Tab-separated table of C-alpha atoms in Angstrom:
chain	number	residue	atom	x	y	z
A	1	ALA	CA	-49.011	54.485	-54.133
A	2	ASP	CA	-45.055	54.949	-53.285
A	3	SER	CA	-45.632	58.855	-52.151
A	4	ASN	CA	-48.786	57.830	-49.619
A	5	ALA	CA	-46.592	54.911	-47.986
A	6	LEU	CA	-43.559	57.124	-47.717
A	7	VAL	CA	-45.657	60.035	-45.935
A	8	THR	CA	-47.331	57.102	-43.600
A	9	ALA	CA	-44.190	56.070	-42.484
A	10	GLU	CA	-42.890	59.686	-41.203
A	11	TRP	CA	-45.832	60.852	-39.764
A	12	PHE	CA	-45.193	57.540	-37.970
A	13	LEU	CA	-41.905	58.569	-36.552
A	14	THR	CA	-43.007	61.697	-36.279
A	15	LEU	CA	-45.713	60.193	-33.709
A	16	VAL	CA	-42.834	57.492	-32.205
A	17	ASP	CA	-40.484	61.028	-31.827
A	18	LYS	CA	-43.530	62.461	-29.865
A	19	ALA	CA	-44.273	59.417	-27.639
A	20	LEU	CA	-40.663	59.028	-26.641
A	21	GLN	CA	-41.009	63.204	-25.505
A	22	LEU	CA	-43.937	61.870	-23.553
A	23	PRO	CA	-42.275	60.617	-19.139
A	24	ILE	CA	-42.493	57.077	-18.081
A	25	GLU	CA	-45.600	57.519	-16.108
A	26	THR	CA	-47.763	58.536	-19.205
A	27	LEU	CA	-46.221	55.883	-21.414
A	28	ASN	CA	-47.028	52.895	-18.517
A	29	GLN	CA	-50.745	54.307	-18.230
A	30	LEU	CA	-51.143	54.371	-22.493
A	31	LYS	CA	-49.630	50.607	-22.246
A	32	LYS	CA	-52.093	49.761	-19.424
A	33	LEU	CA	-55.221	51.333	-21.276
A	34	SER	CA	-54.137	49.907	-24.570
A	35	PHE	CA	-54.177	46.154	-23.403
A	36	SER	CA	-58.355	46.018	-24.294
A	37	LEU	CA	-57.925	47.644	-27.803
A	38	LYS	CA	-57.816	44.864	-30.837
A	39	ASN	CA	-54.928	46.852	-32.151
A	40	ASN	CA	-50.875	46.076	-31.530
A	41	LEU	CA	-50.585	49.209	-29.881
A	42	PHE	CA	-50.148	47.545	-26.605
A	43	GLU	CA	-46.870	46.018	-28.213
A	44	PHE	CA	-46.142	49.238	-29.110
A	45	PHE	CA	-46.026	51.020	-26.013
A	46	GLU	CA	-44.836	48.323	-24.484
A	47	LEU	CA	-42.021	48.846	-26.896
A	48	LEU	CA	-41.522	52.608	-25.954
A	49	CYS	CA	-41.672	51.577	-22.351
A	50	TYR	CA	-38.657	49.646	-22.652
A	51	TRP	CA	-36.637	52.198	-24.912
A	52	LYS	CA	-37.922	54.821	-22.319
A	53	HIS	CA	-36.560	52.496	-18.918
A	54	GLU	CA	-33.078	51.871	-20.789
A	55	VAL	CA	-32.279	55.098	-22.053
A	56	LYS	CA	-33.855	56.793	-18.183
A	57	GLU	CA	-34.303	60.049	-19.415
A	58	GLN	CA	-35.162	62.975	-16.586
A	59	ASN	CA	-38.395	64.190	-16.824
A	60	ARG	CA	-39.266	67.297	-18.731
A	61	ASP	CA	-38.984	70.693	-16.447
A	62	ASP	CA	-42.245	71.673	-17.441
A	63	LEU	CA	-43.909	68.434	-16.436
A	64	GLU	CA	-45.117	67.696	-13.124
A	65	ILE	CA	-46.285	64.224	-11.915
A	66	PHE	CA	-49.221	63.957	-9.485
A	67	HIS	CA	-51.392	61.349	-8.151
A	68	GLY	CA	-49.119	59.721	-10.717
A	69	ILE	CA	-50.494	61.750	-13.738
A	70	ALA	CA	-48.124	64.227	-15.826
A	71	LEU	CA	-49.591	67.660	-16.978
A	72	LYS	CA	-47.956	70.400	-17.327
A	73	LYS	CA	-47.187	72.973	-15.180
A	74	TRP	CA	-48.911	75.460	-14.547
A	75	GLN	CA	-47.056	78.873	-15.274
A	76	PRO	CA	-49.317	82.005	-13.734
A	77	GLN	CA	-48.931	85.098	-16.734
A	78	SER	CA	-47.404	88.178	-15.919
A	79	LEU	CA	-48.882	91.176	-16.864
A	80	VAL	CA	-46.655	94.100	-18.567
A	81	LYS	CA	-46.754	96.488	-16.798
A	82	VAL	CA	-50.135	99.120	-17.438
A	83	TYR	CA	-49.134	102.829	-17.976
A	84	SER	CA	-52.101	105.387	-18.412
A	85	ALA	CA	-53.265	105.342	-21.759
A	86	PRO	CA	-56.042	108.259	-22.793
A	87	ILE	CA	-58.913	107.371	-24.418
A	88	THR	CA	-59.400	109.046	-27.798
A	89	SER	CA	-62.688	110.378	-29.057
A	90	GLU	CA	-60.729	112.390	-31.990
A	91	LYS	CA	-61.957	110.388	-35.157
A	92	THR	CA	-58.809	111.282	-36.983
A	93	GLU	CA	-56.929	109.550	-33.908
A	94	MET	CA	-59.172	106.202	-34.051
A	95	SER	CA	-58.251	105.954	-37.898
A	96	GLN	CA	-54.625	105.760	-37.291
A	97	LEU	CA	-54.363	103.430	-34.797
A	98	LEU	CA	-56.707	100.922	-37.210
A	99	GLU	CA	-54.575	101.981	-39.954
A	100	ARG	CA	-51.362	100.954	-37.854
A	101	GLY	CA	-53.064	97.563	-36.540
A	102	TYR	CA	-53.875	96.800	-40.724
A	103	GLY	CA	-51.570	98.538	-42.249
A	104	GLN	CA	-52.212	98.153	-46.309
A	105	ASN	CA	-55.163	96.399	-45.988
A	106	TYR	CA	-57.259	99.040	-43.645
A	107	GLU	CA	-59.979	100.904	-45.676
A	108	ARG	CA	-60.973	103.908	-44.057
A	109	ARG	CA	-64.725	103.996	-43.345
A	110	LEU	CA	-66.650	106.903	-41.378
A	111	GLY	CA	-69.296	104.693	-40.059
A	112	GLN	CA	-66.536	102.613	-38.217
A	113	LEU	CA	-65.284	105.306	-37.398
A	114	GLU	CA	-68.344	106.694	-35.153
A	115	MET	CA	-69.026	103.265	-34.047
A	116	ALA	CA	-65.307	103.110	-32.059
A	117	ASP	CA	-66.428	106.634	-30.941
A	118	THR	CA	-69.592	106.092	-29.457
A	119	VAL	CA	-68.745	102.334	-28.004
A	120	SER	CA	-65.284	104.707	-26.723
A	121	LYS	CA	-67.919	107.046	-24.875
A	122	ALA	CA	-70.635	104.844	-23.510
A	123	LEU	CA	-68.139	102.916	-21.717
A	124	LYS	CA	-66.145	105.919	-20.403
A	125	GLU	CA	-69.355	107.857	-19.161
A	126	GLY	CA	-71.069	104.127	-18.246
A	127	ASP	CA	-73.989	105.038	-21.210
A	128	ILE	CA	-75.509	102.275	-23.120
A	129	ALA	CA	-75.237	102.179	-26.439
A	130	PHE	CA	-77.207	99.979	-29.119
A	131	ILE	CA	-75.339	99.525	-32.240
A	132	GLU	CA	-76.511	97.715	-35.673
A	133	ALA	CA	-74.683	97.277	-38.776
A	134	GLU	CA	-74.414	95.385	-41.324
A	135	PRO	CA	-72.286	92.112	-41.975
A	136	GLY	CA	-68.247	92.855	-42.713
A	137	PHE	CA	-68.455	96.509	-41.488
A	138	GLY	CA	-65.931	96.112	-38.903
A	139	LYS	CA	-67.707	95.980	-35.970
A	140	THR	CA	-65.902	93.632	-33.659
A	141	VAL	CA	-62.707	96.248	-33.723
A	142	SER	CA	-64.753	98.452	-33.508
A	143	TYR	CA	-65.198	97.612	-30.210
A	144	LEU	CA	-62.613	95.821	-28.865
A	145	LEU	CA	-60.277	98.854	-29.600
A	146	PRO	CA	-62.558	100.994	-27.193
A	147	ALA	CA	-62.542	98.362	-25.165
A	148	ALA	CA	-58.979	97.707	-24.897
A	149	LEU	CA	-58.183	101.836	-24.305
A	150	THR	CA	-61.195	101.504	-21.289
A	151	ALA	CA	-59.705	98.557	-19.628
A	152	ILE	CA	-55.859	100.184	-20.104
A	153	GLU	CA	-56.990	103.751	-18.236
A	154	GLU	CA	-59.598	102.172	-15.807
A	155	LYS	CA	-56.932	99.608	-14.745
A	156	MET	CA	-60.346	97.488	-14.461
A	157	PRO	CA	-61.373	94.676	-17.620
A	158	VAL	CA	-63.884	94.864	-19.805
A	159	VAL	CA	-66.317	91.854	-20.231
A	160	VAL	CA	-67.188	91.096	-24.013
A	161	SER	CA	-70.188	88.774	-24.019
A	162	VAL	CA	-70.764	87.248	-27.258
A	163	HIS	CA	-72.976	85.010	-28.931
A	164	THR	CA	-70.416	81.144	-29.609
A	165	ILE	CA	-67.266	79.899	-28.187
A	166	GLN	CA	-66.661	80.333	-31.869
A	167	LYS	CA	-66.959	83.992	-31.952
A	168	GLN	CA	-64.405	83.829	-28.892
A	169	ASN	CA	-61.925	82.023	-30.460
A	170	GLU	CA	-61.540	84.174	-33.058
A	171	ILE	CA	-61.382	87.766	-31.013
A	172	SER	CA	-58.789	85.892	-29.553
A	173	GLU	CA	-57.164	84.472	-32.052
A	174	ARG	CA	-57.271	86.994	-34.542
A	175	GLU	CA	-58.461	89.976	-33.829
A	176	ILE	CA	-56.781	90.832	-29.984
A	177	PRO	CA	-53.503	90.879	-32.075
A	178	HIS	CA	-54.653	93.573	-34.629
A	179	VAL	CA	-55.436	95.684	-31.526
A	180	GLU	CA	-51.827	94.610	-29.924
A	181	LYS	CA	-50.440	96.201	-32.833
A	182	MET	CA	-52.689	99.751	-32.580
A	183	LEU	CA	-51.716	99.923	-29.478
A	184	ASP	CA	-48.226	98.664	-29.116
A	185	ARG	CA	-48.841	96.606	-25.852
A	186	GLN	CA	-49.701	92.947	-25.226
A	187	ILE	CA	-53.389	93.178	-24.237
A	188	PHE	CA	-54.203	90.602	-21.444
A	189	THR	CA	-57.354	88.781	-22.524
A	190	THR	CA	-58.607	85.576	-20.997
A	191	ILE	CA	-61.312	82.789	-22.541
A	192	VAL	CA	-63.993	82.233	-19.607
A	193	LYS	CA	-66.650	79.354	-20.762
A	194	GLY	CA	-68.606	77.294	-18.672
A	195	ARG	CA	-66.838	75.122	-15.772
A	196	ARG	CA	-68.121	71.753	-18.081
A	197	HIS	CA	-65.719	73.136	-20.299
A	198	TYR	CA	-62.533	72.385	-18.283
A	199	LEU	CA	-61.277	68.939	-17.254
A	200	ASN	CA	-62.239	67.898	-14.019
A	201	LEU	CA	-58.920	66.406	-12.637
A	202	TRP	CA	-60.289	64.440	-10.038
A	203	ASN	CA	-63.140	62.425	-11.883
A	204	PHE	CA	-60.748	61.523	-14.465
A	205	GLU	CA	-58.547	60.141	-11.964
A	206	ARG	CA	-61.406	58.503	-10.614
A	207	LEU	CA	-62.409	56.969	-13.991
A	208	LEU	CA	-59.097	56.542	-15.417
A	209	GLN	CA	-59.198	54.205	-12.701
A	210	THR	CA	-62.267	52.027	-14.080
A	211	ASP	CA	-62.341	49.632	-17.220
A	212	GLY	CA	-63.431	51.165	-20.319
A	213	GLU	CA	-66.976	50.756	-21.528
A	214	ASN	CA	-66.148	50.980	-24.608
A	215	TYR	CA	-63.243	51.684	-26.893
A	216	ASP	CA	-64.033	55.391	-27.490
A	217	GLU	CA	-63.596	55.573	-23.895
A	218	THR	CA	-60.884	53.740	-23.549
A	219	ILE	CA	-59.169	56.140	-26.988
A	220	THR	CA	-60.461	59.092	-25.259
A	221	LYS	CA	-58.572	58.197	-21.691
A	222	MET	CA	-55.640	57.562	-23.905
A	223	GLN	CA	-55.804	61.267	-25.981
A	224	ILE	CA	-56.552	63.071	-22.046
A	225	LEU	CA	-53.551	61.655	-20.719
A	226	VAL	CA	-51.351	62.903	-23.237
A	227	TRP	CA	-52.870	66.689	-23.555
A	228	LEU	CA	-52.575	66.957	-20.008
A	229	THR	CA	-48.785	67.179	-21.164
A	230	GLU	CA	-49.565	69.829	-23.327
A	231	THR	CA	-52.292	71.904	-22.428
A	232	GLU	CA	-52.404	75.287	-20.413
A	233	THR	CA	-56.420	75.352	-19.898
A	234	GLY	CA	-58.142	72.522	-19.329
A	235	ASP	CA	-60.476	73.847	-21.987
A	236	GLY	CA	-62.134	70.316	-23.442
A	237	ASP	CA	-62.620	72.239	-27.014
A	238	GLU	CA	-58.467	71.728	-27.441
A	239	LEU	CA	-59.183	67.754	-28.124
A	240	ASN	CA	-60.883	66.832	-30.801
A	241	LEU	CA	-63.100	64.448	-29.814
A	242	SER	CA	-64.951	61.307	-31.348
A	243	THR	CA	-68.931	61.190	-30.550
A	244	GLY	CA	-68.467	58.362	-28.004
A	245	GLY	CA	-65.509	60.879	-26.529
A	246	MET	CA	-67.869	63.396	-26.296
A	247	LEU	CA	-69.735	60.829	-23.991
A	248	PHE	CA	-67.227	60.475	-21.983
A	249	TRP	CA	-66.134	64.030	-21.725
A	250	GLN	CA	-70.028	64.742	-20.412
A	251	ARG	CA	-69.231	62.136	-17.767
A	252	LEU	CA	-66.405	63.589	-16.319
A	253	ALA	CA	-68.301	67.006	-16.657
A	254	MET	CA	-71.583	65.739	-14.975
A	255	GLU	CA	-70.481	63.636	-11.933
A	256	GLU	CA	-70.782	66.201	-8.833
A	257	ILE	CA	-68.225	66.340	-5.784
A	258	THR	CA	-69.870	66.514	-2.630
A	259	ASP	CA	-66.642	67.249	-0.516
A	260	SER	CA	-64.823	69.455	-2.210
A	261	LYS	CA	-62.829	70.128	0.717
A	262	SER	CA	-60.901	66.566	0.373
A	263	ASN	CA	-60.443	67.535	-3.381
A	264	PRO	CA	-56.191	66.873	-3.759
A	265	TRP	CA	-56.789	68.511	-7.114
A	266	LYS	CA	-58.091	71.715	-5.658
A	267	GLU	CA	-54.376	73.832	-6.338
A	268	ARG	CA	-54.719	72.255	-10.022
A	269	ASP	CA	-58.382	72.876	-10.766
A	270	PHE	CA	-58.423	74.449	-14.769
A	271	PHE	CA	-61.575	75.809	-13.670
A	272	ALA	CA	-60.086	77.948	-10.888
A	273	ARG	CA	-57.099	79.157	-13.127
A	274	VAL	CA	-59.543	80.488	-14.690
A	275	VAL	CA	-61.449	82.733	-12.828
A	276	LYS	CA	-57.730	83.434	-11.384
A	277	ARG	CA	-56.744	85.517	-14.789
A	278	ALA	CA	-59.874	86.695	-15.216
A	279	LYS	CA	-59.536	88.840	-11.949
A	280	GLU	CA	-56.349	90.057	-13.901
A	281	ALA	CA	-57.072	90.500	-17.417
A	282	ASN	CA	-57.408	93.589	-19.458
A	283	ILE	CA	-61.147	92.100	-21.640
A	284	ILE	CA	-62.526	88.875	-20.885
A	285	ILE	CA	-64.281	87.114	-23.748
A	286	THR	CA	-67.499	85.186	-22.169
A	287	ASN	CA	-70.395	84.004	-24.207
């Protein structure tokens, strides 16, 4: 039990440090929301607000305050200068690229090289290719590598459409770094999901002013306020929402905005940012 208590204390102190990195605007909102909760979070945030007020720290440079809500400033990603890279159709050259990306873990497979070659030709010639392969074949990298080469040469994005959001994340986080290593350059990749996956800031601002219907809704509002100081995408899949939290998120997404011209958050709309990134991307991953 001693070790459990020690870890809990260290965890709590870490959370205190993180809370003190939040701007006073966010802490005041958290304090206000926590008043209705049946715990001592209100006293906790009240103390943090007092400390923050006494220290009189300036807000972090990476944050901005808009309509009383703190959120991370958007930094448009700069694209690496694109050089002309010829599409390679020789199996030996493709094999060398794959080996560079996977190192000692690379296992040369003739079928994989044939698939990469087929995809490369199909993309280059505007043809259609139907390819079926067993699990563990290495299909993903076999189409990503020629897709990246095509995007670089043609200076146009290649769209990769997969079945699940999980696969989207897997490609972006696990496979694209391998392809970048193979080509020794950055591949500008954008994940595009449906609009409802991205936080509607105007709806959130309005619902933030209303009293929460239940505990989960209040906690979710608090969670989003903290998350807004960290997220660059506004993608709700970054949040570990409870079932009640998901219901609140659906309310945020379902409420229609009839007069978008009067939307004060238009310049900060997360979905609009995704669309802008997609226009500049080498590879667009959708589902």
